[in-house]
Each structure stands twice: as C-alpha cells, then as structure tokens.
Coordinates of C-alpha atoms in Angstrom, one line a residue:
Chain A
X1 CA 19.1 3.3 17.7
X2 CA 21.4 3.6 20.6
X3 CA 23.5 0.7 20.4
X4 CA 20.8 -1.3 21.9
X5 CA 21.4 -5.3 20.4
X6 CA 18.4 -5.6 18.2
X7 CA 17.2 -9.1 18.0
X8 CA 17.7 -11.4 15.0
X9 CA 14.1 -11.8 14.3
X10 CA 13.4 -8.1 14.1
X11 CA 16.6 -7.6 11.8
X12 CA 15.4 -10.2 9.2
X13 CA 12.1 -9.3 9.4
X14 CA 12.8 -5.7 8.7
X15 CA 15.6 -7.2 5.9
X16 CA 13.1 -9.0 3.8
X17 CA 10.1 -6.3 4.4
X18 CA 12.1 -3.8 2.9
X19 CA 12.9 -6.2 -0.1
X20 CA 9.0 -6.7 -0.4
X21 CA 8.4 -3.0 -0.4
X22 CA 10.8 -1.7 -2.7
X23 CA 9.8 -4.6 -5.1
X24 CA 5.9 -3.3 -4.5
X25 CA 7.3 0.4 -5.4
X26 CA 8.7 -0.3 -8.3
X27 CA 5.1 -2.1 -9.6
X28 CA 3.5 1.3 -8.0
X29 CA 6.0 3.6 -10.1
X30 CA 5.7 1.5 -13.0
X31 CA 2.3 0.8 -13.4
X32 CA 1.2 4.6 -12.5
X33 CA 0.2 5.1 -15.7
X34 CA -2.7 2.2 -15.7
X35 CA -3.6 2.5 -11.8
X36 CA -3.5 4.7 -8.7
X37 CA -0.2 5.3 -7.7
X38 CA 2.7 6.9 -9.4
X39 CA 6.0 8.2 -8.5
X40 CA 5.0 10.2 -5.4
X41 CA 3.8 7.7 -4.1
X42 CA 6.0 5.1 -5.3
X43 CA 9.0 7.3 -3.8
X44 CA 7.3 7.3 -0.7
X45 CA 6.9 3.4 -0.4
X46 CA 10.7 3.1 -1.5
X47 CA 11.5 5.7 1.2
X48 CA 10.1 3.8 3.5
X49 CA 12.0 0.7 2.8
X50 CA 15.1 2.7 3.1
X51 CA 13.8 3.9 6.8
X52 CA 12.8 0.9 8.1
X53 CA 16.3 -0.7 7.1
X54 CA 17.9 2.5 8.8
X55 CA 16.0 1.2 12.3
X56 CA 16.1 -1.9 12.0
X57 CA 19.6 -2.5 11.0
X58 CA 21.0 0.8 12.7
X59 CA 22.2 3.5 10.2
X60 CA 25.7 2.9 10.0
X61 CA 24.8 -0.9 8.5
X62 CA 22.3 0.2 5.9
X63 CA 25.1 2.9 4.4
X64 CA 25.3 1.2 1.3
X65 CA 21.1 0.8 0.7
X66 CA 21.3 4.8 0.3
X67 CA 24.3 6.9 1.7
X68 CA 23.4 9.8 4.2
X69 CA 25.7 12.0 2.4
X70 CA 24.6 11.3 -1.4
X71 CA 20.4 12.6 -0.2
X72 CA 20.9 15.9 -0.9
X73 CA 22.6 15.3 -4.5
X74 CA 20.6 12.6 -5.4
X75 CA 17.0 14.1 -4.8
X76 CA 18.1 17.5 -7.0
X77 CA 18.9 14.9 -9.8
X78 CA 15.5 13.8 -9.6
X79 CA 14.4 17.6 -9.8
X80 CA 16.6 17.9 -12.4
X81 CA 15.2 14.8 -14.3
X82 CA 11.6 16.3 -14.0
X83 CA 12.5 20.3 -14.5
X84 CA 14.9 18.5 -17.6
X85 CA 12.2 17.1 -19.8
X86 CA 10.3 20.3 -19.5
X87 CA 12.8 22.7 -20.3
X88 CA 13.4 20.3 -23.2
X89 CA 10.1 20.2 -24.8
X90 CA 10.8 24.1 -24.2
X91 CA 14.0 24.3 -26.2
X92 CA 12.5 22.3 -28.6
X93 CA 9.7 24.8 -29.6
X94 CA 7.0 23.2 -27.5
X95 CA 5.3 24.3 -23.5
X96 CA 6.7 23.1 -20.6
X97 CA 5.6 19.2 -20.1
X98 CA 4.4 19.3 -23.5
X99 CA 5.6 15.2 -24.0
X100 CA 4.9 15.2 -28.0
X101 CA 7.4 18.4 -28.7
X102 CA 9.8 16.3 -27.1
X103 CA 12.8 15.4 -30.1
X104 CA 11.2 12.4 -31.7
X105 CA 14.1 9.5 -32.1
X106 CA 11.3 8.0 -34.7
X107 CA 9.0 7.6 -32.0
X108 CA 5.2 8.7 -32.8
X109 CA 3.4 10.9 -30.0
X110 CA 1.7 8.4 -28.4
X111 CA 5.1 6.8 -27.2
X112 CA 6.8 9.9 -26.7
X113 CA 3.7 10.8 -24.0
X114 CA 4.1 7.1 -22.8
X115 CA 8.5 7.6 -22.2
X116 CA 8.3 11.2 -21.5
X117 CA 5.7 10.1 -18.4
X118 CA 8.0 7.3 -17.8
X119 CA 11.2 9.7 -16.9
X120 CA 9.1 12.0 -15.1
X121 CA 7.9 9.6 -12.6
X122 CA 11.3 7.9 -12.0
X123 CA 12.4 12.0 -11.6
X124 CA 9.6 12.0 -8.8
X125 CA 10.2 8.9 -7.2
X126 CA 13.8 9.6 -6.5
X127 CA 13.5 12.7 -5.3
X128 CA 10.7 11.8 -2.8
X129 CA 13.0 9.2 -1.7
X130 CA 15.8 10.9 -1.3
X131 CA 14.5 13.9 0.5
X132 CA 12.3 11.8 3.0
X133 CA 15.5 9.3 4.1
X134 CA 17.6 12.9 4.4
X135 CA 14.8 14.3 6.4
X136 CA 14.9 11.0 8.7
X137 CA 18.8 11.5 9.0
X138 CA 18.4 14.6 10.3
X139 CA 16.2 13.8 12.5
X140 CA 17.7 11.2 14.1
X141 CA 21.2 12.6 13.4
X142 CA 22.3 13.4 17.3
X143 CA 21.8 9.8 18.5
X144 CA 25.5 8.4 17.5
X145 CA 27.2 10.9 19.3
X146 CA 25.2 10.4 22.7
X147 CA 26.0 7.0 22.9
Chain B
X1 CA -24.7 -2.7 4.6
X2 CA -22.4 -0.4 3.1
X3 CA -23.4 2.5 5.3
X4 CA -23.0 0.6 8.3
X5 CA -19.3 0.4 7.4
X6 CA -19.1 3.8 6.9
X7 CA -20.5 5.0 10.4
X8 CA -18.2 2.1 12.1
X9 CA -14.9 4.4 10.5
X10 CA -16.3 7.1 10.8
X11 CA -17.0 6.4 15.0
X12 CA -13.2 5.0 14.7
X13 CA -12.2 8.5 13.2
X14 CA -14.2 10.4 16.1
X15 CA -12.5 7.7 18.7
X16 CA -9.1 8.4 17.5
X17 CA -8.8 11.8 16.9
X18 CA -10.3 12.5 20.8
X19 CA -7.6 10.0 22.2
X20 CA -4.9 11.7 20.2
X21 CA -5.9 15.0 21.5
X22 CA -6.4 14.1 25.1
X23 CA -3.8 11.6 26.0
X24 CA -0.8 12.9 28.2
X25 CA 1.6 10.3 26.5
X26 CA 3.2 11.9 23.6
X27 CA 4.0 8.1 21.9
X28 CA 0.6 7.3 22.3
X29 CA -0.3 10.4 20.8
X30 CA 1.7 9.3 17.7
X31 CA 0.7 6.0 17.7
X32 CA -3.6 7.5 17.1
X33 CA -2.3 9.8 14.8
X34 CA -1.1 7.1 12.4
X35 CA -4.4 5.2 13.6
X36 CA -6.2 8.4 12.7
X37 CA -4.3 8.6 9.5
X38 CA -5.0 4.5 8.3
X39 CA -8.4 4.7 9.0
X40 CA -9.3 8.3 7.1
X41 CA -7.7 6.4 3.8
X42 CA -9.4 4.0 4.4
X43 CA -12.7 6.2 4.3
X44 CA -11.1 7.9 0.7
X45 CA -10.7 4.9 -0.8
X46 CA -14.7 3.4 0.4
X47 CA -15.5 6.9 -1.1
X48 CA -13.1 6.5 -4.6
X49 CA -10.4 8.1 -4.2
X50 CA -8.0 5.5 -4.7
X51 CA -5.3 7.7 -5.2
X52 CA -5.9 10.0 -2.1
X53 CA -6.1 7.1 -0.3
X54 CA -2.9 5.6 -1.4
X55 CA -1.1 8.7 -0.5
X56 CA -2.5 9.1 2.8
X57 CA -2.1 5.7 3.6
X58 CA 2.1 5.8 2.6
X59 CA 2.9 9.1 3.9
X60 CA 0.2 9.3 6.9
X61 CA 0.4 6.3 8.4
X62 CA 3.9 5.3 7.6
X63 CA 6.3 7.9 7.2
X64 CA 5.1 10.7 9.6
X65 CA 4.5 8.0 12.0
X66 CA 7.8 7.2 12.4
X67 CA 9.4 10.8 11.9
X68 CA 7.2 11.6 15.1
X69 CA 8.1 9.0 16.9
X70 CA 11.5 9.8 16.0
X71 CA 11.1 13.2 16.9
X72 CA 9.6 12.4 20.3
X73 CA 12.7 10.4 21.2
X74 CA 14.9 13.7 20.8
X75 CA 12.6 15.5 23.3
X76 CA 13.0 14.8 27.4
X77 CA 10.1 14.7 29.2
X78 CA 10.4 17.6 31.8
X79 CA 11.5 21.1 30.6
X80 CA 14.8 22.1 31.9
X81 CA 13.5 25.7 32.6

C-alpha cells in the first residue's frame, strides 16, 4: 500500500480471485431466494472482491472496478432501491414491503413477490458493497500522502 | 463421531479466543480473531444455521479481518505521550 512493488504472482492471483468471487456473488444474490445467502451477503462477498483488488493492485489502479468518490452516492441508490419498492406498494394502497400491492404490469402475485424480492436484494447488495469499500477507503485513506 | 467434531471446534474456539486475548502482537491478535471468527461459522453451520454461518464466515473472517489489519497499520507502536 505504500508504493512497495507488489510481485506479479500476488497481482494475478488477487486479479482472477476477485473475478471468481464476484462471479460466486452474483450466484449468492441470485439464488437467495432458493438457498442461504441473499443480498447481504452477496454484497459482502462482492465487497470483498472490490478490497482485495484495492490491495492487491494498489487503489489508484483498481479506480475504475468501483470509484472512491462514487461509494457514498452509490450505496444511497441501493437504499433508495430498497426504501423505493416499499414506499411504492405504499402509494399504491398496500403496507410497506407488501410485494403483491405492487402495480401489476399483467404479472400475477406470485411473480410480483418473486421480481419485487429480486430488486430488493440487488438494493441490498449494492449498498453493502458500496458502504464497506467506502469504509475501507477511509480507512486506508492517509497512506498516499505519507509516501 | 459427530460429537467428536464438535468438541475438536469447540477446543479450537477456546484456543483461539485465549491467544487473541493474550498475545502482545496486535497482527496476531487480528490474525485469531478471523481464526476465531472461521471456526465459530463453522460451528453455525454443523448446528444449521446455514445462513448465520454464511454471514459470519463473509463478514467475520473476511472483511473485519482485513479492516483490522488495516486499522493496525495506521497505529505506531509506542504512544507518543
């Protein structure tokens, strides 16, 4: 992390084990409804694809996996994405979360619970993501400028 | 069979936890944490909670792990007082 030549071996091994894990995150967040797992967790996995990449590569070179300034804006989308399909089962005369009050493009209930879960747990995952990499960029924030 | 398992992580559990709480080295100290933190999801997911587990397993022994270590790094080792 401090300008400190990493070797080649450690930077492809870290470059493809992050490939494997976000691939494995995705199965996680996309399977949740079936098997353990689910977007926390999912997010989490993802996140830590994203970190290892940020040590392994040094955080300047693993900008463009998942920008240090886009975290923050990001992980409130996911909120957003997760407080959103409440608030619209809300507006639309149901509770909060309740997936079959959700508007109905001519979908019956049981898909609406199956799509509404769906966009929930992407909310989750991205917000967990986010929030952990911005926690990890803060805590490693001061190392650039001490050389 | 199945019991002897058990006691084996559970002893690993004991083990760990001690050396995390005793050891003067803060890495190390991080290092049984995450060991402390693999082998308690481990014991979830003998007991069925596969879910627990998982969760403890990503964010135990992965994540904190390496926002301690990266904590650690910011510290110095003798106070400046």
């Amino acid at each position: 992390m401090k300008g400190v030549d990493v070797s080649p071996i450690v930077r492809l091994a870290c470059r493809y084990m992050s490939r494997l894990i976000q691939v494995f995150a995705l199965y996680v967040i996309f399977h949740g409804h079936y098997s353990p797992g689910g977007g926390f967790q999912g997010g989490a996995l993802l996140a830590a694809a994203v970190i290892l990449l940020r040590i392994g590569e040094g955080r300047s070179a693993s900008q463009k996996e998942l920008a240090s300034g886009a975290t923050m804006g990001l992980g409130s989308l996911g909120a957003w994405i997760f407080g959103g399909v409440g608030l619209l089962a809300l507006l639309n005369g149901g509770k909060f979360l309740q997936y079959d009050a959700l508007p109905a493009m001519g979908l019956s209930a049981v898909s609406l619970h199956y799509w509404g879960i769906l966009v929930i747990e992407l909310g989750v995952a991205l917000a967990v993501m986010t929030v952990l990499v911005a926690i990890f960029d803060v805590l490693t924030e001061d190392d650039k400028s001490e050389g | 069979m199945n019991n002897y398992i058990e006691l084996l992580l559970y002893s690993f559990l004991v083990i760990a936890a001690l050396i995390a709480i005793n050891v003067k080295d803060l890495l190390a100290a991080a290092v049984t944490t995450s060991v402390f933190s693999f082998v308690i999801a481990v014991l979830f997911i003998e007991m069925g909670a596969v879910d627990v587990g998982f969760t403890e397993a990503v964010v135990g022994a992965g994540v904190l792990g390496v926002y301690f270590i990266a904590m650690i790094l910011r510290t110095t080792r003798r106070t400046e007082d």
